[in-house]
XYZ file of C-alpha atoms in Angstrom:
507
model
C 54.083 -42.463 -16.416
C 51.351 -40.028 -16.396
C 48.009 -40.989 -18.103
C 46.302 -38.075 -19.945
C 42.764 -37.504 -18.555
C 39.981 -38.096 -20.994
C 37.129 -35.345 -21.186
C 33.812 -36.078 -19.649
C 31.813 -35.800 -22.741
C 33.719 -36.672 -25.985
C 32.504 -38.509 -28.800
C 35.715 -40.558 -29.648
C 35.369 -44.063 -31.205
C 35.477 -47.155 -28.545
C 38.897 -48.745 -27.908
C 38.079 -52.591 -27.425
C 40.373 -54.197 -24.949
C 41.562 -57.874 -25.569
C 42.043 -59.674 -22.220
C 44.066 -63.156 -22.629
C 42.991 -65.772 -19.828
C 45.411 -68.620 -18.662
C 45.857 -71.606 -16.307
C 48.729 -73.395 -14.702
C 47.463 -76.857 -16.427
C 48.279 -77.536 -19.829
C 45.510 -76.573 -22.692
C 44.690 -78.128 -26.184
C 46.733 -76.815 -28.935
C 43.453 -75.269 -30.737
C 42.915 -73.263 -27.436
C 46.679 -72.120 -27.692
C 45.922 -71.084 -31.337
C 43.374 -68.825 -30.045
C 45.548 -67.374 -27.437
C 48.129 -66.750 -29.583
C 45.945 -65.098 -32.250
C 44.134 -62.836 -29.839
C 47.682 -61.741 -28.422
C 48.986 -60.947 -31.729
C 46.000 -58.859 -32.372
C 46.381 -56.999 -29.303
C 49.994 -56.174 -29.858
C 48.976 -54.846 -33.197
C 46.245 -52.724 -31.574
C 48.731 -51.251 -28.995
C 51.307 -50.621 -31.666
C 48.980 -48.702 -34.078
C 46.077 -46.892 -32.538
C 43.362 -46.443 -34.824
C 40.096 -44.230 -35.164
C 37.120 -46.582 -35.885
C 35.168 -45.228 -38.828
C 31.463 -45.889 -38.714
C 30.074 -48.163 -41.623
C 26.463 -48.778 -43.257
C 26.234 -51.937 -40.896
C 27.197 -49.962 -37.898
C 23.762 -49.672 -35.741
C 24.843 -46.167 -34.402
C 24.566 -44.928 -37.821
C 21.147 -44.044 -38.983
C 20.107 -43.762 -42.679
C 17.928 -40.577 -42.101
C 19.105 -39.099 -39.126
C 22.857 -39.761 -39.306
C 23.734 -35.972 -39.058
C 21.869 -36.159 -35.762
C 24.102 -38.843 -34.133
C 27.566 -38.832 -32.888
C 29.938 -41.698 -33.127
C 29.061 -42.638 -29.840
C 26.093 -42.263 -27.377
C 25.987 -42.573 -23.554
C 23.395 -42.244 -20.712
C 23.561 -38.704 -19.231
C 22.979 -38.565 -15.534
C 21.567 -35.202 -14.097
C 24.216 -34.043 -11.476
C 21.790 -32.001 -9.395
C 18.000 -31.659 -8.711
C 16.025 -29.277 -11.363
C 18.176 -29.727 -14.161
C 16.532 -27.548 -17.144
C 15.768 -29.476 -20.318
C 15.258 -27.033 -23.454
C 13.948 -26.891 -26.873
C 17.258 -25.596 -28.294
C 21.123 -25.236 -27.621
C 20.742 -22.095 -25.751
C 19.618 -20.374 -22.594
C 16.959 -18.351 -24.706
C 14.977 -21.579 -25.887
C 11.852 -22.598 -24.032
C 12.040 -24.749 -20.620
C 10.345 -28.069 -21.753
C 10.923 -29.753 -18.231
C 13.324 -30.728 -15.612
C 15.348 -33.693 -14.432
C 15.548 -34.806 -10.957
C 19.096 -35.765 -9.466
C 20.448 -39.038 -10.911
C 17.609 -38.956 -13.763
C 18.892 -40.638 -16.936
C 18.308 -39.347 -20.655
C 19.722 -40.668 -23.507
C 22.550 -38.473 -25.174
C 23.048 -39.029 -29.007
C 25.539 -35.895 -29.709
C 26.919 -32.848 -28.343
C 26.719 -29.007 -29.769
C 28.779 -26.231 -28.449
C 27.705 -26.478 -24.352
C 24.906 -28.496 -24.620
C 24.024 -32.375 -25.347
C 21.432 -33.109 -27.656
C 19.164 -35.897 -25.911
C 16.201 -38.003 -27.195
C 12.650 -36.578 -25.658
C 12.273 -37.775 -22.224
C 9.219 -39.330 -20.764
C 6.607 -36.959 -20.337
C 7.514 -34.413 -22.872
C 5.213 -33.424 -25.854
C 4.943 -31.212 -29.013
C 1.917 -29.264 -30.105
C 0.155 -29.358 -33.454
C -3.279 -27.551 -34.723
C -6.363 -29.565 -33.920
C -7.629 -28.278 -37.243
C -5.114 -29.978 -39.003
C -5.194 -33.392 -37.166
C -8.021 -36.284 -37.624
C -8.279 -38.266 -34.524
C -9.987 -41.403 -34.552
C -11.028 -41.737 -30.691
C -12.154 -39.784 -28.156
C -8.950 -37.898 -26.024
C -10.645 -38.266 -22.911
C -10.694 -42.076 -22.988
C -6.714 -41.740 -23.337
C -3.940 -41.630 -26.268
C -5.229 -41.942 -29.690
C -4.092 -42.320 -32.990
C -4.049 -39.200 -35.278
C -3.627 -38.458 -38.968
C -2.498 -35.315 -40.528
C -5.078 -33.582 -42.867
C -2.747 -30.944 -44.163
C 0.978 -30.362 -43.651
C 1.522 -28.532 -40.408
C 4.405 -27.336 -38.163
C 5.249 -29.003 -34.835
C 5.762 -26.882 -31.827
C 7.706 -27.782 -28.561
C 5.018 -27.909 -25.584
C 6.360 -27.065 -22.010
C 5.338 -29.288 -18.978
C 6.320 -26.097 -16.609
C 4.127 -23.546 -18.311
C 1.210 -24.186 -20.772
C 1.312 -20.637 -22.277
C 5.198 -21.207 -23.076
C 5.091 -22.532 -26.380
C 8.648 -23.143 -28.390
C 8.962 -22.443 -31.861
C 8.685 -24.651 -34.899
C 10.907 -28.076 -34.363
C 9.519 -29.889 -37.319
C 7.036 -30.210 -40.015
C 4.604 -33.055 -40.872
C 3.209 -33.879 -44.086
C -0.332 -34.817 -45.136
C -0.947 -38.623 -43.953
C 1.743 -38.399 -41.507
C 0.642 -40.698 -38.308
C 0.982 -38.789 -34.831
C 0.055 -40.473 -31.312
C -2.143 -37.775 -29.337
C -1.739 -37.410 -25.812
C -4.414 -34.903 -24.892
C -5.590 -31.280 -25.782
C -4.174 -27.956 -24.936
C -6.346 -24.821 -26.155
C -6.595 -24.970 -30.262
C -3.633 -27.724 -30.010
C -3.307 -31.441 -29.613
C -0.490 -32.808 -27.456
C 1.260 -35.282 -29.357
C 4.342 -37.709 -28.551
C 7.471 -35.691 -30.012
C 7.779 -36.725 -33.502
C 11.341 -38.746 -34.559
C 13.283 -35.593 -35.693
C 12.529 -33.448 -32.550
C 15.351 -33.502 -30.013
C 15.837 -31.541 -26.712
C 19.068 -30.358 -25.049
C 20.632 -30.048 -21.516
C 23.731 -28.279 -20.197
C 26.965 -30.345 -20.347
C 28.072 -28.619 -17.161
C 25.003 -30.317 -15.446
C 25.239 -33.778 -16.479
C 27.576 -36.756 -15.699
C 28.446 -39.370 -18.104
C 26.856 -42.882 -17.433
C 27.009 -46.461 -19.466
C 27.621 -46.267 -23.293
C 24.630 -46.993 -25.477
C 23.860 -47.789 -29.075
C 21.175 -45.370 -30.748
C 19.789 -46.939 -34.031
C 17.211 -45.633 -36.431
C 13.918 -47.264 -37.047
C 11.292 -46.299 -39.225
C 9.163 -45.546 -36.084
C 11.912 -43.579 -34.357
C 15.058 -44.787 -32.310
C 15.973 -47.932 -30.934
C 17.987 -47.552 -27.385
C 20.435 -50.910 -26.561
C 23.200 -51.269 -24.493
C 26.713 -51.325 -26.207
C 27.649 -55.184 -26.917
C 30.492 -56.839 -25.328
C 33.523 -57.115 -27.889
C 33.545 -60.951 -29.140
C 37.360 -60.709 -28.304
C 36.690 -60.199 -24.515
C 34.327 -63.127 -24.543
C 35.547 -65.909 -26.844
C 39.373 -66.740 -25.603
C 37.761 -67.513 -22.059
C 35.397 -70.062 -23.134
C 37.462 -73.246 -23.716
C 39.776 -72.517 -20.983
C 37.888 -73.156 -17.699
C 36.650 -76.558 -18.748
C 39.906 -77.932 -20.168
C 41.979 -77.233 -16.752
C 40.124 -80.157 -15.099
C 41.111 -82.462 -17.661
C 44.361 -84.231 -16.879
C 45.148 -85.999 -20.325
C 44.845 -83.390 -23.122
C 48.454 -84.362 -24.534
C 47.597 -87.741 -25.193
C 44.349 -86.998 -27.017
C 45.794 -84.008 -29.258
C 46.560 -85.028 -32.718
C 50.423 -85.072 -33.462
C 50.406 -82.785 -36.684
C 49.054 -80.047 -34.883
C 51.599 -80.384 -32.000
C 54.712 -80.383 -34.664
C 53.185 -77.105 -36.038
C 53.185 -75.244 -32.831
C 55.972 -75.742 -30.760
C 55.495 -76.037 -26.902
C 57.619 -72.805 -26.190
C 55.389 -70.238 -27.900
C 52.106 -71.386 -25.766
C 54.017 -71.457 -22.449
C 55.049 -67.604 -22.887
C 51.496 -66.816 -23.657
C 50.178 -68.579 -20.777
C 52.742 -67.235 -18.421
C 52.697 -63.656 -19.416
C 48.902 -62.676 -19.511
C 48.333 -60.731 -16.673
C 50.654 -58.170 -17.972
C 48.903 -57.471 -21.337
C 45.571 -56.258 -20.050
C 47.427 -53.710 -17.935
C 49.746 -52.285 -20.594
C 46.379 -51.948 -22.546
C 44.726 -50.214 -20.124
C 47.694 -47.547 -20.049
C 47.667 -47.047 -23.689
C 43.780 -46.783 -23.851
C 43.603 -42.927 -23.676
C 45.864 -42.556 -26.930
C 43.031 -42.309 -29.433
C 42.116 -39.117 -27.474
C 45.517 -37.618 -28.774
C 44.593 -38.138 -32.501
C 43.713 -34.830 -33.750
C 41.252 -34.359 -36.238
C 41.726 -32.198 -39.328
C 40.957 -28.652 -38.619
C 37.432 -27.119 -39.438
C 37.434 -25.407 -42.791
C 37.558 -21.945 -41.933
C 36.059 -20.740 -45.230
C 32.758 -22.937 -44.577
C 32.616 -21.389 -41.080
C 33.209 -17.972 -42.207
C 30.370 -18.436 -44.645
C 27.977 -19.713 -41.982
C 28.486 -17.118 -39.555
C 28.040 -14.390 -42.360
C 24.717 -16.154 -43.292
C 23.605 -16.469 -39.727
C 24.439 -12.942 -38.922
C 22.238 -11.938 -41.983
C 19.427 -14.268 -41.063
C 19.321 -12.903 -37.430
C 19.532 -9.285 -38.848
C 16.932 -9.625 -41.058
C 14.264 -11.912 -38.936
C 12.698 -8.527 -37.570
C 11.927 -7.171 -40.886
C 8.604 -7.832 -42.654
C 8.389 -10.997 -44.706
C 8.341 -9.020 -48.098
C 11.612 -7.151 -47.064
C 13.410 -10.222 -46.041
C 15.923 -11.666 -48.293
C 14.352 -15.086 -48.377
C 15.639 -16.700 -51.483
C 18.940 -15.532 -50.945
C 18.957 -16.999 -47.387
C 17.587 -20.106 -48.776
C 20.134 -20.899 -51.594
C 23.045 -19.982 -49.091
C 21.891 -22.621 -46.150
C 21.173 -25.319 -48.559
C 24.595 -25.061 -50.207
C 25.989 -24.825 -46.739
C 23.869 -27.898 -45.519
C 24.913 -29.932 -48.778
C 28.865 -29.388 -47.963
C 28.111 -30.100 -44.331
C 26.686 -33.648 -45.089
C 29.384 -34.549 -47.337
C 32.186 -33.498 -44.922
C 33.846 -36.131 -42.621
C 34.899 -33.122 -40.144
C 32.953 -33.627 -36.578
C 32.728 -29.940 -35.924
C 31.093 -29.131 -39.252
C 28.767 -32.358 -38.729
C 27.599 -30.925 -35.484
C 26.709 -27.512 -36.900
C 24.742 -29.329 -39.524
C 21.342 -29.718 -37.634
C 21.651 -25.968 -36.761
C 21.921 -25.531 -40.651
C 19.040 -27.786 -41.567
C 16.784 -25.877 -38.964
C 17.626 -22.570 -40.269
C 17.031 -23.676 -43.878
C 13.458 -25.138 -42.764
C 12.715 -21.846 -41.111
C 13.575 -19.878 -44.516
C 11.489 -22.055 -46.555
C 8.364 -21.751 -44.031
C 8.723 -18.135 -44.248
C 8.758 -17.888 -48.188
C 5.855 -20.202 -48.381
C 3.755 -18.075 -45.682
C 4.881 -14.944 -47.952
C 3.596 -16.620 -51.123
C 0.179 -17.257 -49.194
C 0.030 -13.739 -47.952
C 0.586 -12.535 -51.645
C -2.286 -14.888 -52.568
C -4.564 -13.529 -49.784
C -3.683 -9.961 -51.015
C -4.714 -10.553 -54.296
C -7.798 -12.354 -52.988
C -8.692 -9.382 -51.049
C -8.308 -6.732 -53.990
C -10.697 -9.103 -56.187
C -13.284 -8.729 -53.330
C -12.919 -5.008 -52.894
C -13.656 -4.656 -56.433
C -16.705 -7.075 -56.766
C -18.000 -5.253 -53.574
C -17.490 -1.686 -55.543
C -19.269 -3.069 -58.583
C -22.328 -4.336 -56.379
C -22.543 -0.878 -54.879
C -22.289 0.928 -58.058
C -24.934 -1.209 -59.500
C -27.314 -0.812 -56.221
C -26.853 3.131 -56.656
C -27.755 3.022 -60.329
C -30.983 0.876 -59.639
C -31.957 3.291 -56.724
C -31.507 5.908 -59.550
C -33.711 4.371 -62.081
C -36.407 3.711 -59.418
C -36.573 7.355 -58.443
C -36.577 8.281 -62.000
C -39.111 5.962 -63.427
C -41.459 5.174 -60.402
C -40.130 1.660 -60.856
C -41.367 -0.692 -57.951
C -38.648 -2.830 -56.821
C -39.009 -6.192 -55.242
C -36.734 -8.904 -53.733
C -38.663 -11.414 -55.786
C -41.814 -11.860 -57.735
C -44.055 -15.147 -58.553
C -47.158 -16.936 -57.788
C -47.763 -17.420 -53.850
C -48.252 -21.114 -52.610
C -48.460 -22.641 -48.886
C -45.628 -24.730 -48.082
C -45.582 -28.068 -46.566
C -42.497 -27.654 -44.865
C -42.707 -25.721 -41.701
C -39.834 -24.905 -39.006
C -39.362 -22.683 -36.060
C -38.662 -19.212 -36.639
C -41.782 -18.313 -38.716
C -44.509 -19.654 -41.137
C -42.933 -20.722 -44.551
C -44.803 -20.120 -47.848
C -43.388 -20.613 -51.471
C -42.993 -18.385 -54.319
C -43.329 -20.476 -57.406
C -43.007 -20.095 -60.950
C -46.767 -19.595 -62.661
C -46.060 -22.225 -65.606
C -43.846 -24.965 -63.930
C -44.825 -24.434 -60.444
C -41.095 -25.234 -59.278
C -39.925 -23.099 -56.248
C -38.213 -20.061 -56.884
C -37.846 -19.302 -52.975
C -39.157 -19.777 -49.701
C -41.020 -16.914 -47.813
C -40.583 -16.634 -43.926
C -43.458 -14.483 -42.404
C -44.633 -13.869 -38.872
C -46.890 -11.131 -37.110
C -49.352 -9.111 -39.228
C -47.414 -10.177 -42.538
C -49.002 -13.761 -42.004
C -52.488 -12.497 -42.049
C -51.601 -10.178 -44.958
C -50.174 -12.842 -46.999
C -52.484 -15.499 -46.472
C -55.203 -13.621 -48.438
C -52.953 -13.609 -51.392
C -52.547 -17.460 -52.208
C -52.630 -18.340 -55.780
C -52.054 -15.055 -56.692
C -48.926 -13.374 -58.593
C -47.063 -11.042 -55.843
C -43.949 -9.264 -55.130
C -42.389 -9.372 -52.034
C -39.682 -6.904 -50.060
C -37.358 -8.352 -47.476
C -34.106 -9.539 -46.756
C -32.670 -13.146 -48.050
C -31.328 -15.227 -45.531
C -30.130 -19.302 -45.836
C -31.084 -22.009 -43.131
C -27.960 -24.343 -42.970
C -29.706 -26.945 -41.400
C -32.260 -27.396 -44.299
C -30.085 -26.182 -46.745
C -32.551 -23.858 -48.377
C -32.680 -19.835 -49.138
C -35.568 -17.856 -47.939
C -36.708 -14.326 -47.885
C -37.635 -12.783 -44.478
C -41.011 -10.825 -45.692
C -41.288 -7.019 -44.704
C -43.747 -6.133 -47.439
C -46.176 -7.274 -49.959
C -48.068 -6.363 -53.009
C -50.160 -7.840 -55.591
C -48.528 -7.298 -58.962
C -49.582 -7.772 -62.664
C -47.290 -10.365 -64.374
C -47.451 -7.996 -67.396
C -45.851 -5.185 -65.520
C -42.511 -7.362 -64.900
C -39.916 -5.537 -66.828
C -41.724 -2.702 -67.004
C -43.014 -0.650 -64.026
C -41.891 -3.846 -61.795
C -38.434 -4.780 -61.433
C -37.243 -7.715 -59.075
C -33.927 -9.464 -58.233
C -35.479 -13.189 -58.764
C -37.894 -13.522 -61.635
C -39.820 -16.964 -62.677
C -37.551 -18.400 -65.517
C -40.832 -18.843 -67.721
C -41.142 -15.144 -67.591
C -37.700 -14.230 -68.850
C -37.332 -13.357 -72.729
C -33.764 -12.829 -74.129
C -34.772 -9.380 -75.269
C -36.186 -8.261 -72.135
C -32.913 -9.552 -69.917
C -30.865 -7.280 -72.309
C -33.059 -4.302 -71.889
C -33.396 -4.868 -67.828
C -29.534 -5.058 -68.014
C -28.899 -1.719 -70.101
């Protein structure tokens, strides 16, 4: 009998064998009942091969990332030196790292000609420094960071610092990350929970089977547990073989219900049963799944073609709302479908949907920036027009224009960069603005202390002391009664401002 060959990488449900153990000595009736029950179960399993359906209690099914997991997971072993790990399932995606021959990775699903794997040790992602608050000092080792503003996570490469991958995930405000180091304007962080990498199927060998379960912090990887049916029957057999008087101890009612002939058959024929089960084990591979819905595939391909064709256009010219609606519909159908082919395409649809959503948000931000820029341009034009108007009035009316007017007082605050004076309101003595002077101006201004003056110069701001000042280029003694007449200033003491005068000055 020719046994069909199982493909190297196929995520089919596991087939558990039921092995029966025997001994030439007589065994107790309860052990015979266990063996008979296991034998009957094995016959049913051989006669009716079934496909295991994951349930909510199955550790291989994740509550959030179930679309990212196949029915079975295993350890993938690199078949050669230098197997390339990529950020996506195509040759055009960024090369993240390489695997040495015999290196193991955790495989959780297959996507076309690539295997989706959990991030290997040493890999990392990149996030902007400006959007992550780090508690300690990076130079002292890995630190805990908290996202201060939602951001995009990009894949980094251990092979080339300049080779940065596209967005692989999004983090929200308040999310916690583990910061490994720095790279330019980015922090290197451990790959977040929903970031996966890919290796070619042709360059990997299948190792032992694993169970991958989702946890709040990431993914829990364990060895596949041994089936209870394989262990339980063997436990009572070995110790009972050494006891020569089991018949006298066994209660009579139990022996009457189970004739001696049936246990003898079970004990004499156990070795043939495992061999027969091994021959039939590949049968589940021949079970055909329902065909993939051609309508869904056709809609996916047409939407993906539109996405790629429009990707090079400016954001405002891309049909982002249409793409978002179509991908959202496809993703909802893929998550609800039980067809493996459609479920494996769900991560691709989800990634496309995130990209389109990010583009639409970027377009909204761009429009807001344009509106802000237009408002700034309008205000700048108004200021230029006002300045020109003031210049014309000065020329026409011989008005003296100053940056500020007020009573000159010394300042107890002195800093580097020039001597400081104060210009104050003559009535309240409150400081209007500081005056910064150097050179000859210091000597000129020192002779006008306690006098009402007008100053010319440029307004500046000291960020350290949080104060405004005028770097004085010229001063004049001014008659307070000339203010709002032949004297005009941008900064005037509040005690001198009259409602009528303010109105006339603005006309």
